[in-house]
Short mmCIF file of C-alpha atoms in Angstrom, two decimals:
data_model
loop_
_atom_site.label_atom_id
_atom_site.label_comp_id
_atom_site.label_asym_id
_atom_site.label_seq_id
_atom_site.Cartn_x
_atom_site.Cartn_y
_atom_site.Cartn_z
CA MET H 1 86.07 53.91 108.94
CA VAL H 2 83.51 54.65 111.96
CA ASN H 3 79.97 55.62 112.33
CA TYR H 4 79.57 57.70 115.39
CA ILE H 5 76.22 58.90 116.69
CA ILE H 6 76.34 62.60 117.30
CA GLU H 7 73.76 63.72 119.98
CA ASP H 8 72.90 67.25 121.53
CA ASN H 9 69.98 69.87 122.05
CA PHE H 10 69.14 70.34 118.72
CA LYS H 11 69.68 67.06 116.24
CA LYS H 12 70.29 63.47 115.79
CA GLY H 13 71.54 61.96 113.18
CA TRP H 14 74.76 59.35 112.21
CA ILE H 15 77.75 61.18 110.51
CA LEU H 16 80.30 59.49 109.11
CA MET H 17 83.49 60.25 110.12
CA ASN H 18 85.52 60.52 106.56
CA LYS H 19 88.77 62.24 105.94
CA ASN H 20 87.99 65.27 103.54
CA CYS H 21 90.02 68.11 102.38
CA LEU H 22 89.56 71.74 101.73
CA VAL H 23 91.57 73.66 98.71
CA ALA H 24 92.19 77.70 98.79
CA GLN H 25 94.05 80.10 96.84
CA SER H 26 95.38 83.39 98.52
CA GLY H 27 97.25 86.82 96.78
CA GLY H 28 97.31 87.59 93.51
CA PRO H 29 97.08 85.06 90.66
CA THR H 30 99.55 83.73 88.38
CA PRO H 31 98.81 82.18 84.78
CA ILE H 32 98.33 78.83 85.71
CA ILE H 33 97.77 78.96 89.26
CA ASN H 34 94.37 76.94 88.55
CA ALA H 35 97.18 73.93 87.37
CA SER H 36 97.73 73.79 91.02
CA LEU H 37 94.19 73.85 91.84
CA GLN H 38 93.72 70.85 89.11
CA GLY H 39 96.68 68.95 90.83
CA VAL H 40 94.91 68.77 94.25
CA ILE H 41 91.38 68.10 92.80
CA GLU H 42 92.74 65.63 90.57
CA SER H 43 94.88 63.59 93.14
CA ALA H 44 92.59 63.65 96.01
CA LEU H 45 89.90 62.69 94.03
CA GLU H 46 91.79 59.48 93.39
CA ASN H 47 92.95 58.98 96.80
CA LYS H 48 91.20 56.13 98.73
CA GLU H 49 91.82 58.39 101.90
CA ILE H 50 90.06 61.33 101.31
CA LYS H 51 86.55 61.10 100.33
CA LYS H 52 85.04 64.56 99.74
CA VAL H 53 87.51 67.53 98.03
CA TYR H 54 86.11 70.84 99.54
CA GLY H 55 87.19 74.48 97.69
CA ALA H 56 86.70 77.54 100.05
CA ARG H 57 85.89 81.07 97.69
CA PHE H 58 87.89 83.81 98.54
CA GLY H 59 90.88 82.16 100.58
CA ILE H 60 90.93 82.46 104.29
CA SER H 61 88.08 85.02 103.99
CA GLY H 62 85.59 83.28 102.80
CA LEU H 63 86.47 80.47 104.99
CA MET H 64 85.65 82.15 107.38
CA LYS H 65 81.94 83.22 106.37
CA ASP H 66 81.63 79.79 105.40
CA MET H 67 81.29 79.92 101.47
CA ILE H 68 82.71 76.25 100.76
CA PHE H 69 81.95 74.33 97.91
CA ASP H 70 81.95 71.04 96.84
CA LEU H 71 84.53 70.27 94.25
CA THR H 72 83.57 66.37 94.18
CA LYS H 73 80.52 67.25 92.19
CA GLU H 74 82.59 69.21 89.73
CA ASP H 75 81.93 68.11 85.76
CA LYS H 76 85.68 66.33 85.48
CA LYS H 77 85.95 67.81 81.90
CA GLU H 78 85.46 71.49 83.44
CA ILE H 79 88.22 70.94 86.04
CA SER H 80 90.54 69.30 83.38
CA LEU H 81 90.54 72.66 81.67
CA LEU H 82 91.77 74.63 85.19
CA GLN H 83 95.33 74.65 83.77
CA HIS H 84 94.00 77.07 80.91
CA THR H 85 92.19 78.94 82.85
CA PRO H 86 93.64 82.13 84.17
CA GLY H 87 93.10 83.89 87.59
CA SER H 88 92.12 82.16 90.33
CA ILE H 89 89.12 80.65 89.30
CA LEU H 90 88.07 79.99 94.00
CA GLY H 91 88.52 83.47 94.14
CA SER H 92 91.25 85.18 96.37
CA CYS H 93 91.88 87.71 99.18
CA ARG H 94 94.82 89.35 101.18
CA TYR H 95 93.77 88.69 104.72
CA LYS H 96 96.35 88.54 107.97
CA LEU H 97 95.56 86.50 110.49
CA GLY H 98 96.12 88.07 114.38
CA GLU H 99 99.15 86.79 116.57
CA LEU H 100 97.65 83.58 118.18
CA ASP H 101 98.91 85.27 121.14
CA GLU H 102 96.57 88.16 121.00
CA ASP H 103 93.31 87.36 119.18
CA VAL H 104 92.07 83.92 118.54
CA THR H 105 88.39 84.52 117.21
CA ASP H 106 89.69 83.97 113.50
CA TYR H 107 91.28 81.10 114.24
CA GLU H 108 87.96 79.76 115.98
CA LYS H 109 85.54 80.45 113.08
CA ILE H 110 88.18 78.84 110.27
CA PHE H 111 88.70 75.63 112.70
CA ASP H 112 84.39 75.35 113.86
CA ILE H 113 84.33 75.44 109.88
CA PHE H 114 87.00 72.17 109.78
CA GLU H 115 85.18 70.69 111.95
CA LYS H 116 81.57 70.88 110.45
CA TYR H 117 82.73 69.80 106.69
CA ASN H 118 84.98 67.50 108.93
CA ILE H 119 87.84 68.69 107.12
CA LYS H 120 91.71 66.71 107.93
CA TYR H 121 93.60 68.06 105.04
CA PHE H 122 93.71 72.15 103.96
CA TYR H 123 96.07 73.13 101.56
CA TYR H 124 96.37 77.11 100.96
CA ILE H 125 98.12 77.55 97.06
CA GLY H 126 100.10 81.54 97.98
CA GLY H 127 102.68 82.82 98.02
CA ASN H 128 104.59 83.91 101.16
CA ASP H 129 102.07 86.26 102.98
CA SER H 130 99.77 82.82 102.49
CA MET H 131 102.50 80.85 103.93
CA ASP H 132 102.08 82.63 107.27
CA THR H 133 98.57 81.98 107.17
CA VAL H 134 99.77 78.09 106.88
CA ALA H 135 102.35 78.42 109.29
CA LYS H 136 99.86 80.23 112.02
CA LEU H 137 96.88 77.53 111.49
CA ASN H 138 99.32 74.90 112.43
CA ASN H 139 100.39 76.51 115.07
CA TYR H 140 96.89 77.07 116.29
CA ALA H 141 96.41 72.97 115.60
CA LYS H 142 99.40 71.72 117.56
CA TYR H 143 98.49 74.03 120.19
CA ASN H 144 95.05 72.42 120.80
CA ASN H 145 95.12 69.28 119.78
CA LYS H 146 93.27 69.69 116.62
CA ASP H 147 93.98 66.58 114.26
CA LEU H 148 94.10 68.69 110.72
CA VAL H 149 97.00 68.79 108.28
CA VAL H 150 97.92 71.94 107.33
CA MET H 151 100.42 72.43 103.83
CA GLY H 152 101.54 75.53 101.66
CA ILE H 153 101.40 74.98 97.87
CA PRO H 154 103.68 78.09 96.60
CA LYS H 155 102.93 80.59 93.72
CA THR H 156 104.08 83.89 92.57
CA VAL H 157 104.87 85.81 89.48
CA ASP H 158 107.44 87.27 91.77
CA ASN H 159 109.38 84.60 91.96
CA ASP H 160 110.61 85.64 95.50
CA LEU H 161 109.44 82.61 97.75
CA LEU H 162 112.77 81.12 99.41
CA VAL H 163 113.52 77.78 99.69
CA THR H 164 111.79 76.64 96.40
CA ASP H 165 114.33 76.85 93.24
CA HIS H 166 111.50 78.97 91.64
CA SER H 167 107.56 79.61 92.05
CA PRO H 168 104.93 78.17 90.00
CA GLY H 169 103.49 81.09 87.61
CA PHE H 170 106.66 82.77 87.29
CA GLY H 171 108.14 81.00 84.15
CA SER H 172 104.82 81.58 82.40
CA ALA H 173 104.60 85.60 83.72
CA ALA H 174 108.34 85.56 82.63
CA LYS H 175 107.69 83.95 79.35
CA TYR H 176 104.60 86.89 78.49
CA ILE H 177 107.31 89.65 79.59
CA ALA H 178 109.77 88.20 77.20
CA THR H 179 107.39 88.06 73.79
CA SER H 180 105.72 91.38 74.92
CA VAL H 181 109.27 92.77 75.11
CA MET H 182 110.21 91.79 71.26
CA GLU H 183 106.94 92.63 70.26
CA THR H 184 107.20 96.18 71.76
CA THR H 185 110.75 96.13 70.13
CA LEU H 186 109.47 95.38 66.76
CA ASP H 187 106.71 97.98 67.06
CA SER H 188 109.13 100.14 68.15
CA ARG H 189 110.68 100.29 64.45
CA VAL H 190 107.66 100.82 62.81
CA TYR H 191 108.67 104.52 61.95
CA GLN H 192 111.84 106.83 61.35
CA ARG H 193 111.44 108.43 64.50
CA LYS H 194 113.96 108.62 67.56
CA ASN H 195 111.58 106.94 70.60
CA VAL H 196 112.26 105.44 74.02
CA HIS H 197 109.88 102.38 75.46
CA LEU H 198 109.60 102.23 79.05
CA ILE H 199 108.31 98.65 79.86
CA GLU H 200 106.90 98.56 83.82
CA VAL H 201 106.56 95.31 85.15
CA MET H 202 105.94 94.21 88.43
CA GLY H 203 108.42 92.94 91.28
CA ARG H 204 107.94 95.18 94.61
CA SER H 205 111.31 94.07 96.15
CA ALA H 206 112.86 91.37 93.43
CA GLY H 207 113.40 91.94 90.31
CA TRP H 208 112.98 88.48 88.82
CA LEU H 209 110.50 90.00 86.33
CA ALA H 210 112.80 92.61 85.33
CA ALA H 211 115.31 89.79 84.29
CA ALA H 212 113.38 87.53 82.38
CA GLY H 213 112.68 90.62 79.62
CA ALA H 214 116.63 89.82 78.96
CA LEU H 215 115.15 86.55 77.16
CA ALA H 216 113.64 88.56 74.83
CA GLY H 217 117.43 88.86 73.21
CA GLU H 218 118.08 85.46 72.94
CA THR H 219 116.15 84.63 69.63
CA GLY H 220 118.54 87.29 68.08
CA LEU H 221 116.63 90.75 68.49
CA ASP H 222 118.98 93.47 70.65
CA THR H 223 116.41 94.02 73.08
CA PRO H 224 116.10 95.24 75.79
CA ASP H 225 118.96 97.89 76.33
CA LEU H 226 118.39 98.61 79.73
CA ILE H 227 116.92 97.00 83.35
CA TYR H 228 116.17 98.04 86.12
CA PHE H 229 116.49 96.40 89.36
CA PRO H 230 114.51 96.42 93.00
CA GLU H 231 117.90 95.47 94.03
CA ILE H 232 119.52 98.28 92.81
CA THR H 233 119.45 101.61 94.25
CA PHE H 234 118.08 103.90 91.18
CA SER H 235 119.62 107.04 90.55
CA THR H 236 117.80 108.96 88.26
CA ASP H 237 120.84 110.79 86.98
CA LYS H 238 122.58 107.75 86.27
CA PHE H 239 119.61 106.91 84.57
CA VAL H 240 119.79 109.61 82.13
CA LYS H 241 123.55 108.99 81.75
CA ASP H 242 122.36 105.42 80.50
CA LEU H 243 119.85 106.40 78.68
CA LYS H 244 122.24 109.36 76.95
CA GLU H 245 124.80 106.19 75.97
CA LYS H 246 122.43 104.40 74.29
CA ALA H 247 121.02 107.36 72.30
CA LYS H 248 124.53 107.33 70.37
CA GLU H 249 123.97 103.69 68.89
CA LYS H 250 120.05 103.63 68.85
CA ASP H 251 117.13 105.24 67.87
CA ASN H 252 114.60 103.17 69.55
CA ILE H 253 115.48 102.53 72.94
CA ILE H 254 113.51 99.74 75.04
CA VAL H 255 113.50 99.70 78.89
CA VAL H 256 112.17 97.28 81.83
CA VAL H 257 111.53 98.98 84.71
CA SER H 258 110.65 96.87 87.75
CA GLU H 259 108.28 99.00 89.51
CA GLY H 260 109.58 98.51 93.01
CA ILE H 261 112.97 100.22 91.99
CA LYS H 262 113.98 102.80 95.42
CA ASP H 263 116.60 105.71 95.54
CA SER H 264 119.16 106.35 97.83
CA ASP H 265 116.96 107.33 100.62
CA GLY H 266 114.35 103.79 100.31
CA ASN H 267 111.63 105.89 98.75
CA TYR H 268 109.86 104.29 95.47
CA ILE H 269 110.23 106.04 92.25
CA SER H 270 106.84 106.78 91.56
CA ALA H 271 104.07 108.58 89.47
CA SER H 272 101.89 108.22 92.47
CA GLU H 273 101.29 109.21 95.65
CA SER H 274 99.07 106.98 96.90
CA SER H 275 100.52 105.57 100.48
CA LYS H 276 97.57 102.77 100.62
CA HIS H 277 99.24 99.52 101.97
CA ASP H 278 97.35 95.90 102.16
CA GLN H 279 96.84 94.08 105.31
CA PHE H 280 100.61 92.64 105.25
CA GLY H 281 101.90 96.37 105.20
CA HIS H 282 102.69 96.36 101.27
CA LYS H 283 102.56 99.52 99.80
CA GLN H 284 100.22 99.29 96.81
CA MET H 285 102.38 99.75 93.81
CA GLY H 286 102.97 101.29 89.99
CA GLY H 287 103.83 104.33 88.71
CA ALA H 288 107.83 103.70 88.17
CA ALA H 289 107.98 104.26 84.76
CA LYS H 290 105.53 107.22 84.39
CA ALA H 291 107.78 109.33 87.04
CA LEU H 292 110.72 108.86 84.98
CA VAL H 293 109.23 110.46 81.65
CA PRO H 294 109.78 113.81 82.31
CA TYR H 295 114.05 112.79 82.63
CA ILE H 296 113.73 110.73 79.15
CA LYS H 297 111.72 113.97 77.40
CA GLU H 298 114.09 117.03 78.78
CA TYR H 299 117.54 114.96 78.11
CA VAL H 300 117.30 112.40 75.78
CA TYR H 301 114.08 111.59 73.13
CA ASP H 302 111.29 113.82 73.22
CA ARG H 303 109.01 110.41 71.94
CA VAL H 304 108.41 108.32 75.01
CA LYS H 305 105.92 105.53 75.49
CA VAL H 306 105.08 103.73 78.87
CA ILE H 307 103.83 100.41 78.68
CA GLU H 308 102.51 98.72 82.10
CA PHE H 309 101.93 95.30 81.89
CA ASN H 310 99.87 95.42 84.98
CA VAL H 311 97.76 92.01 85.03
CA LEU H 312 98.33 90.58 81.79
CA GLN H 313 101.87 89.71 83.13
CA ARG H 314 99.80 87.75 85.86
CA ALA H 315 96.59 86.60 83.60
CA ALA H 316 98.34 85.69 80.12
CA ASN H 317 97.59 81.82 80.22
CA HIS H 318 97.73 81.65 75.76
CA VAL H 319 101.55 82.40 76.35
CA ALA H 320 101.58 79.70 79.61
CA SER H 321 105.34 77.60 80.07
CA LYS H 322 104.42 74.04 79.59
CA THR H 323 107.43 73.64 82.29
CA ASP H 324 105.96 76.10 84.36
CA ALA H 325 102.06 74.62 84.16
CA ASP H 326 103.18 70.86 84.88
CA GLU H 327 105.63 71.75 87.62
CA ALA H 328 102.75 73.95 89.21
CA TYR H 329 100.10 70.67 88.31
CA GLU H 330 102.52 68.72 90.04
CA CYS H 331 102.93 70.56 93.59
CA GLY H 332 99.09 70.36 94.14
CA GLN H 333 99.41 66.87 93.31
CA LYS H 334 102.31 65.78 95.47
CA ALA H 335 100.97 67.79 98.13
CA VAL H 336 98.01 65.44 98.44
CA GLU H 337 99.99 62.65 98.60
CA PHE H 338 102.52 64.16 100.72
CA SER H 339 99.38 65.15 103.41
CA VAL H 340 98.46 61.84 103.81
CA GLN H 341 101.89 59.90 104.04
CA GLY H 342 102.21 62.12 107.30
CA ASN H 343 104.66 64.32 108.95
CA ALA H 344 103.53 67.28 106.21
CA SER H 345 102.15 69.64 108.14
CA GLY H 346 103.13 73.02 108.49
CA LYS H 347 105.31 72.27 104.97
CA ALA H 348 105.14 73.40 101.63
CA VAL H 349 106.25 71.33 98.25
CA VAL H 350 108.76 73.39 96.98
CA ILE H 351 110.95 72.40 93.24
CA LYS H 352 114.58 71.39 93.64
CA ARG H 353 116.37 71.76 90.46
CA THR H 354 118.32 68.64 89.69
CA SER H 355 119.66 69.12 86.39
CA ASN H 356 119.98 72.11 84.36
CA LYS H 357 121.23 70.63 80.87
CA PRO H 358 118.58 68.98 80.35
CA TYR H 359 116.50 70.64 82.93
CA GLN H 360 114.92 68.25 85.30
CA SER H 361 113.29 69.16 88.95
CA THR H 362 111.68 66.91 91.63
CA ILE H 363 108.81 68.17 94.58
CA GLU H 364 110.19 68.17 98.08
CA LEU H 365 109.04 68.98 101.45
CA ALA H 366 110.02 72.57 103.23
CA ASP H 367 109.11 74.08 106.65
CA VAL H 368 106.61 76.68 105.71
CA ASP H 369 108.52 78.97 108.59
CA LEU H 370 111.43 79.10 106.14
CA ILE H 371 108.97 80.76 103.49
CA ALA H 372 106.43 82.45 105.83
CA ASN H 373 107.32 86.75 105.16
CA LYS H 374 110.45 86.37 103.49
CA GLU H 375 112.03 87.22 100.23
CA LYS H 376 114.39 86.11 97.42
CA LYS H 377 115.97 88.53 95.48
CA VAL H 378 117.90 88.19 92.21
CA PRO H 379 121.51 87.55 93.28
CA ARG H 380 123.75 90.70 92.77
CA ASP H 381 126.21 88.87 91.29
CA TRP H 382 123.57 87.79 88.38
CA ILE H 383 123.30 91.57 87.57
CA ASN H 384 125.76 93.43 85.83
CA GLU H 385 128.46 95.80 86.83
CA ALA H 386 126.52 98.96 85.93
CA GLY H 387 123.20 97.51 87.24
CA ASN H 388 121.13 97.84 84.31
CA HIS H 389 121.23 94.25 82.90
CA VAL H 390 121.88 90.58 84.08
CA LYS H 391 124.56 88.53 83.39
CA GLU H 392 124.77 84.73 81.61
CA GLU H 393 124.31 83.26 84.94
CA ALA H 394 120.62 84.74 85.11
CA LEU H 395 120.07 83.62 81.71
CA GLU H 396 120.91 80.24 82.50
CA TYR H 397 118.58 80.05 85.53
CA LEU H 398 115.97 81.97 83.33
CA ARG H 399 115.95 79.85 80.26
CA PRO H 400 114.20 76.59 81.08
CA LEU H 401 111.44 78.08 83.18
CA ILE H 402 109.31 79.78 79.72
CA LYS H 403 110.20 76.09 77.91
CA GLY H 404 107.08 74.71 75.87
CA GLU H 405 103.32 75.24 75.43
CA LEU H 406 100.07 74.07 76.81
CA GLU H 407 98.01 72.84 73.77
CA ARG H 408 95.66 75.12 73.50
CA LYS H 409 91.56 74.92 74.17
CA THR H 410 89.38 77.11 71.98
CA GLU H 411 85.58 77.27 71.31
CA LYS H 412 84.66 79.80 68.56
CA GLY H 413 88.15 81.02 67.64
CA LEU H 414 88.53 81.77 71.71
CA PRO H 415 90.29 80.35 74.25
CA LYS H 416 88.13 78.15 76.03
CA TYR H 417 88.34 78.23 79.66
CA THR H 418 87.23 76.46 82.76
CA ASP H 419 83.21 76.94 84.29
CA LEU H 420 83.25 75.31 87.70
CA ASP H 421 79.42 75.35 88.95
CA ALA H 422 80.84 76.99 92.53
CA ALA H 423 78.43 79.32 92.39
CA VAL H 424 76.06 78.27 95.39
CA THR H 425 77.19 77.66 99.19
CA VAL H 426 77.62 74.17 100.07
CA LYS H 427 74.72 73.34 102.73
CA PRO H 428 75.83 71.40 105.96
CA LYS H 429 74.40 67.91 105.30
CA ASN H 430 74.85 64.84 108.25
CA ASP H 431 76.75 62.30 105.68
CA ILE H 432 79.49 65.24 105.07
#
């Protein structure tokens, strides 16, 4: 390493030109998003090419405000608890960078921060919108000859990222949904009453989480009875017909509904009149199940319960899949390894399934442009002909992803979560 003297009208000082890294999180959390963060931190701390590990609060938005924290100073015991901690511990955002040929103001702010903290490697943990950010930052760096490696680390409970076999976070969300469908089914049978339980799960455009509800039937429970996907045009007439057929056989009917189901005109089935969208143009979702209640009460059973898992499906670390957590950690770990080896900028780490029985996977690199702003949907031939349940191919895909349990860390009978001391903005120093 070389020492350079930096001299201007304001200061004189020695700055050791070490290679530092910066990591941030973006988009909606998953139960194990912090496992990827842990993989980045621990791998970077062990790597001789990297001196300091910084974290940005609230994603790219906080980065531009210089909300940077020195993760190198964190207690290693607290870092080890990250995989057991739900929520994006660094904070998140949904911020869309403008096009490079329109306005570079944001880019200049961001790269000023990179230079201030001498960042050589930047890792962004997020979904397909976050990969858009990675792609744009990489392009800006190339066009302006910036010595920076920008990498994406995938996450999303929706499992809608292309290229990767599945997304870190999906397996744990799927496990929570399957478990909750089982529990709801047993609860629905408590009383000698006819009823319908509508379970609404996340999934704006892809029905992977809805499909995961089918895993509840793997243990011998005859549940769920019906599943509705964004991939299949939704008809209220057919929905009522499906329920009437089930009502001939059962007093207790369990239905899993994706929040993103649409009618033949492409309109969301929703009880909400809200037309709010985020910066990436995505409509704020919710209310599909509630919109279906009147149809059930009029034509099927008058006792209906709506269950919206909402944030629980992306926060339920207490039933996290060990397979999912291990892969999420490895994605963070491999991102650091690939970045220092070279030719990794503008790439994302992805999971490749190499074997189903026994399940095995590897972590590889893919161009982030193949992932950004794109969506992977449930294949039509994995959904039954009626469009209201899954076929064996979907179950074969899903089964390995929910396997294994994390060893619970508890305190006073409750989960023990990390308590990172990232509460004070790092001040610029001459030795960074």
